[in-house]
């Protein structure tokens, strides 16, 4: 079975500074990987996805992620944080049985 | 398109009561999922369905049941509610192209408290 580890449970950044959210995965085959965002009291929304095409994936709201097979990582970055980026972020890996495995989440706080 | 809709938004149950959480999608997706979200734990898969009439257990199925009589609807049944079932429940739907998943679309969630 596939699994996901989000290396930081909480990240705090100043507005206008870069954001880095780290994700490692384990998989016995070539997985698809996703980042989802959840704003307070809302459902989850897709930020971006990797499905074996380009290893650098661009998503919505200026986020991007790089798939590194050798490091089994799929870290999420944004060059300049905005107050509206305060949310919880989930790294997700596909399973071979039509299921997804979610990481525990990283809470992002943005300081003014 | 309404996407994925869930009812109710909030519910308080007493221990031992039963209820059904409703989920409907209007995107003609074959694949539907029920997750529960507990603080600091991410989302855990309860049950999923790959099409009408086909359901399977996820990671945490105990205490729950599902059915899938139509493509659109995927209700989740809680029998004999317990405090451990206090959680936020999300329904989701998607398509898969061969073994490659497309985006999962999530409903707004149902916040359930069992007292």
CSV table of C-alpha atoms in Angstrom, one decimal:
chain,number,residue,atom,x,y,z
A,1,UNK,CA,0.0,0.0,0.0
A,2,UNK,CA,1.1,3.6,-0.6
A,3,UNK,CA,1.7,6.1,2.2
A,4,UNK,CA,2.4,9.7,2.6
A,5,UNK,CA,4.4,11.6,5.2
A,6,UNK,CA,4.1,15.3,5.6
A,7,UNK,CA,7.2,16.4,7.4
A,8,UNK,CA,5.9,19.5,9.1
A,9,UNK,CA,2.6,19.6,11.0
A,10,UNK,CA,2.7,23.4,11.2
A,11,UNK,CA,4.5,26.1,9.1
A,12,UNK,CA,4.5,29.8,10.0
A,13,UNK,CA,5.7,32.4,7.4
A,14,UNK,CA,5.6,36.2,7.0
A,15,UNK,CA,3.5,37.6,4.3
A,16,UNK,CA,5.6,38.0,1.1
A,17,UNK,CA,8.1,35.3,2.0
A,18,UNK,CA,8.4,31.9,0.4
A,19,UNK,CA,6.4,28.9,1.6
A,20,UNK,CA,7.8,25.3,1.6
A,21,UNK,CA,5.7,22.3,2.5
A,22,UNK,CA,7.5,19.0,2.5
A,23,UNK,CA,6.0,15.7,1.5
A,24,UNK,CA,7.6,12.2,1.1
A,25,UNK,CA,5.7,9.2,-0.2
A,26,UNK,CA,6.2,5.5,-0.5
A,27,UNK,CA,4.8,3.6,-3.4
A,28,UNK,CA,5.5,0.2,-5.1
A,29,UNK,CA,4.7,1.6,-8.5
A,30,UNK,CA,4.6,5.0,-10.3
A,31,UNK,CA,2.0,6.9,-8.3
A,32,UNK,CA,-0.1,10.0,-9.0
A,33,UNK,CA,0.4,12.7,-6.4
A,34,UNK,CA,-1.8,15.6,-5.4
A,35,UNK,CA,-1.8,18.6,-3.1
A,36,UNK,CA,-5.2,19.7,-1.7
A,37,UNK,CA,-5.9,22.8,0.4
A,38,UNK,CA,-8.6,23.1,3.0
A,39,UNK,CA,-9.6,26.5,4.3
A,40,UNK,CA,-11.3,26.7,7.7
A,41,UNK,CA,-14.6,25.0,7.9
A,42,UNK,CA,-14.5,24.2,4.1
A,43,UNK,CA,-14.2,21.2,1.9
A,44,UNK,CA,-10.9,20.3,0.2
A,45,UNK,CA,-9.9,21.9,-3.1
A,46,UNK,CA,-7.3,20.6,-5.6
A,47,UNK,CA,-4.1,22.8,-5.8
A,48,UNK,CA,-2.2,20.7,-8.3
A,49,UNK,CA,-1.5,17.1,-9.4
A,50,UNK,CA,1.3,15.0,-10.9
A,51,UNK,CA,0.4,12.2,-13.2
A,52,UNK,CA,3.7,11.1,-14.7
A,53,UNK,CA,4.1,14.0,-17.2
A,54,UNK,CA,6.3,17.0,-16.3
A,55,UNK,CA,8.1,16.7,-13.0
A,56,UNK,CA,7.5,20.4,-12.1
A,57,UNK,CA,3.8,20.9,-11.7
A,58,UNK,CA,2.2,24.3,-11.6
A,59,UNK,CA,-1.1,24.8,-9.7
A,60,UNK,CA,-3.5,27.4,-8.7
A,61,UNK,CA,-2.7,30.6,-6.8
A,62,UNK,CA,1.0,30.5,-7.6
A,63,UNK,CA,1.8,27.2,-6.0
A,64,UNK,CA,4.0,24.6,-7.6
A,65,UNK,CA,5.5,21.2,-6.7
A,66,UNK,CA,8.3,19.1,-8.0
A,67,UNK,CA,8.2,15.4,-8.2
A,68,UNK,CA,11.6,13.8,-7.4
A,69,UNK,CA,11.5,10.1,-7.8
A,70,UNK,CA,15.0,9.5,-6.5
A,71,UNK,CA,14.1,11.3,-3.2
A,72,UNK,CA,10.4,10.0,-3.2
A,73,UNK,CA,9.4,13.6,-2.5
A,74,UNK,CA,6.7,16.0,-3.8
A,75,UNK,CA,7.3,19.3,-2.0
A,76,UNK,CA,5.0,22.2,-2.4
A,77,UNK,CA,6.3,25.8,-2.8
A,78,UNK,CA,5.1,29.3,-3.3
A,79,UNK,CA,7.5,32.2,-3.8
A,80,UNK,CA,5.5,34.8,-1.9
A,81,UNK,CA,2.9,34.0,0.7
A,82,UNK,CA,-0.4,35.8,0.9
A,83,UNK,CA,-2.7,36.1,3.9
A,84,UNK,CA,-5.3,34.1,2.0
A,85,UNK,CA,-2.8,31.1,1.9
A,86,UNK,CA,-3.5,30.4,5.6
A,87,UNK,CA,-5.1,27.0,5.5
A,88,UNK,CA,-4.4,23.3,5.9
A,89,UNK,CA,-2.6,21.5,3.1
A,90,UNK,CA,-2.7,17.8,2.3
A,91,UNK,CA,-0.3,15.7,0.3
A,92,UNK,CA,-2.1,12.8,-1.3
A,93,UNK,CA,-0.8,9.7,-3.2
A,94,UNK,CA,-2.9,7.3,-5.4
A,95,UNK,CA,-3.3,3.7,-4.6
A,96,UNK,CA,-3.6,0.9,-7.2
A,97,UNK,CA,-7.2,0.1,-6.0
A,98,UNK,CA,-8.9,3.4,-6.9
A,99,UNK,CA,-8.1,4.9,-3.6
A,100,UNK,CA,-6.1,7.8,-2.3
A,101,UNK,CA,-3.9,8.0,0.8
A,102,UNK,CA,-3.8,11.4,2.6
A,103,UNK,CA,-1.0,12.8,4.7
A,104,UNK,CA,-1.8,14.1,8.1
A,105,UNK,CA,-1.8,17.7,6.9
A,106,UNK,CA,0.3,20.8,7.4
A,107,UNK,CA,-1.3,23.9,8.9
A,108,UNK,CA,0.1,27.2,7.4
A,109,UNK,CA,-0.1,30.4,9.3
A,110,UNK,CA,0.8,33.7,7.6
A,111,UNK,CA,1.9,36.6,9.7
A,112,UNK,CA,1.2,40.1,8.6
B,1,UNK,CA,-23.4,21.9,-11.7
B,2,UNK,CA,-23.8,21.7,-8.0
B,3,UNK,CA,-20.9,19.3,-7.7
B,4,UNK,CA,-21.0,17.2,-4.6
B,5,UNK,CA,-23.6,18.0,-2.0
B,6,UNK,CA,-23.9,16.6,1.5
B,7,UNK,CA,-26.7,16.8,4.0
B,8,UNK,CA,-27.0,17.6,6.9
B,9,UNK,CA,-24.2,20.1,7.6
B,10,UNK,CA,-24.4,19.5,11.3
B,11,UNK,CA,-25.9,16.8,13.5
B,12,UNK,CA,-25.8,15.9,17.2
B,13,UNK,CA,-26.6,12.2,18.0
B,14,UNK,CA,-27.1,10.4,21.2
B,15,UNK,CA,-25.2,7.2,21.9
B,16,UNK,CA,-26.9,4.3,20.2
B,17,UNK,CA,-28.9,6.4,17.7
B,18,UNK,CA,-28.7,5.8,14.0
B,19,UNK,CA,-28.6,8.2,11.1
B,20,UNK,CA,-27.8,8.4,7.4
B,21,UNK,CA,-25.5,11.0,5.9
B,22,UNK,CA,-26.6,11.8,2.3
B,23,UNK,CA,-24.2,12.5,-0.6
B,24,UNK,CA,-25.2,13.3,-4.2
B,25,UNK,CA,-23.0,14.2,-7.1
B,26,UNK,CA,-24.1,15.5,-10.5
B,27,UNK,CA,-20.9,15.0,-12.5
B,28,UNK,CA,-21.7,11.4,-13.6
B,29,UNK,CA,-18.6,10.2,-11.7
B,30,UNK,CA,-18.3,6.4,-11.2
B,31,UNK,CA,-16.1,6.6,-8.2
B,32,UNK,CA,-17.4,7.9,-4.9
B,33,UNK,CA,-15.8,8.0,-1.4
B,34,UNK,CA,-16.6,8.6,2.2
B,35,UNK,CA,-13.9,10.0,4.5
B,36,UNK,CA,-13.8,11.0,8.1
B,37,UNK,CA,-11.5,13.8,9.3
B,38,UNK,CA,-10.3,13.9,12.9
B,39,UNK,CA,-8.0,16.7,14.1
B,40,UNK,CA,-4.4,16.2,13.2
B,41,UNK,CA,-5.1,12.9,11.5
B,42,UNK,CA,-5.8,13.8,7.9
B,43,UNK,CA,-8.6,12.0,6.1
B,44,UNK,CA,-9.3,8.3,6.6
B,45,UNK,CA,-11.2,6.4,4.0
B,46,UNK,CA,-14.4,4.7,5.4
B,47,UNK,CA,-15.9,3.2,2.2
B,48,UNK,CA,-15.7,3.7,-1.5
B,49,UNK,CA,-17.6,2.7,-4.6
B,50,UNK,CA,-16.4,2.1,-8.2
B,51,UNK,CA,-19.9,2.2,-9.7
B,52,UNK,CA,-23.6,1.6,-9.0
B,53,UNK,CA,-24.0,-1.6,-7.0
B,54,UNK,CA,-20.3,-2.0,-6.1
B,55,UNK,CA,-18.9,-0.9,-2.8
B,56,UNK,CA,-15.8,-1.8,-0.8
B,57,UNK,CA,-14.3,-1.2,2.7
B,58,UNK,CA,-11.7,1.4,3.2
B,59,UNK,CA,-9.4,1.9,6.2
B,60,UNK,CA,-11.9,2.5,8.9
B,61,UNK,CA,-15.3,0.8,8.0
B,62,UNK,CA,-16.4,-0.5,11.4
B,63,UNK,CA,-19.7,1.0,12.6
B,64,UNK,CA,-20.7,2.2,9.1
B,65,UNK,CA,-22.5,0.9,6.1
B,66,UNK,CA,-23.0,2.2,2.6
B,67,UNK,CA,-25.1,1.4,-0.5
B,68,UNK,CA,-24.9,2.6,-4.1
B,69,UNK,CA,-28.1,2.1,-6.0
B,70,UNK,CA,-27.5,4.9,-8.5
B,71,UNK,CA,-24.5,6.7,-10.0
B,72,UNK,CA,-25.5,10.0,-8.2
B,73,UNK,CA,-26.1,8.9,-4.6
B,74,UNK,CA,-23.8,7.3,-2.0
B,75,UNK,CA,-25.4,7.4,1.4
B,76,UNK,CA,-23.4,6.5,4.6
B,77,UNK,CA,-25.3,4.8,7.4
B,78,UNK,CA,-24.2,5.0,11.0
B,79,UNK,CA,-25.7,2.3,13.2
B,80,UNK,CA,-25.6,2.5,17.0
B,81,UNK,CA,-23.6,5.8,17.1
B,82,UNK,CA,-20.6,5.9,19.5
B,83,UNK,CA,-18.6,8.9,20.8
B,84,UNK,CA,-15.6,7.6,18.7
B,85,UNK,CA,-17.7,8.5,15.6
B,86,UNK,CA,-17.6,12.2,16.4
B,87,UNK,CA,-15.9,13.6,13.4
B,88,UNK,CA,-16.3,15.6,10.2
B,89,UNK,CA,-17.4,13.5,7.3
B,90,UNK,CA,-16.6,14.2,3.7
B,91,UNK,CA,-18.0,12.7,0.6
B,92,UNK,CA,-16.0,12.9,-2.7
B,93,UNK,CA,-16.3,11.7,-6.2
B,94,UNK,CA,-14.0,11.4,-9.2
B,95,UNK,CA,-13.2,9.6,-12.4
B,96,UNK,CA,-10.2,7.4,-13.1
B,97,UNK,CA,-8.5,7.0,-16.5
B,98,UNK,CA,-7.2,3.4,-16.5
B,99,UNK,CA,-5.1,3.5,-13.3
B,100,UNK,CA,-4.6,7.3,-13.2
B,101,UNK,CA,-6.9,9.2,-10.9
B,102,UNK,CA,-8.5,12.4,-11.9
B,103,UNK,CA,-9.3,15.2,-9.4
B,104,UNK,CA,-11.4,14.2,-6.4
B,105,UNK,CA,-14.2,16.7,-5.8
B,106,UNK,CA,-15.3,17.1,-2.2
B,107,UNK,CA,-18.5,18.0,-0.6
B,108,UNK,CA,-18.7,20.7,2.1
B,109,UNK,CA,-18.7,18.1,4.9
B,110,UNK,CA,-21.0,17.0,7.8
B,111,UNK,CA,-20.0,17.8,11.3
B,112,UNK,CA,-21.2,15.0,13.6
B,113,UNK,CA,-21.1,15.0,17.4
B,114,UNK,CA,-22.1,11.9,19.4
B,115,UNK,CA,-22.9,12.5,23.0
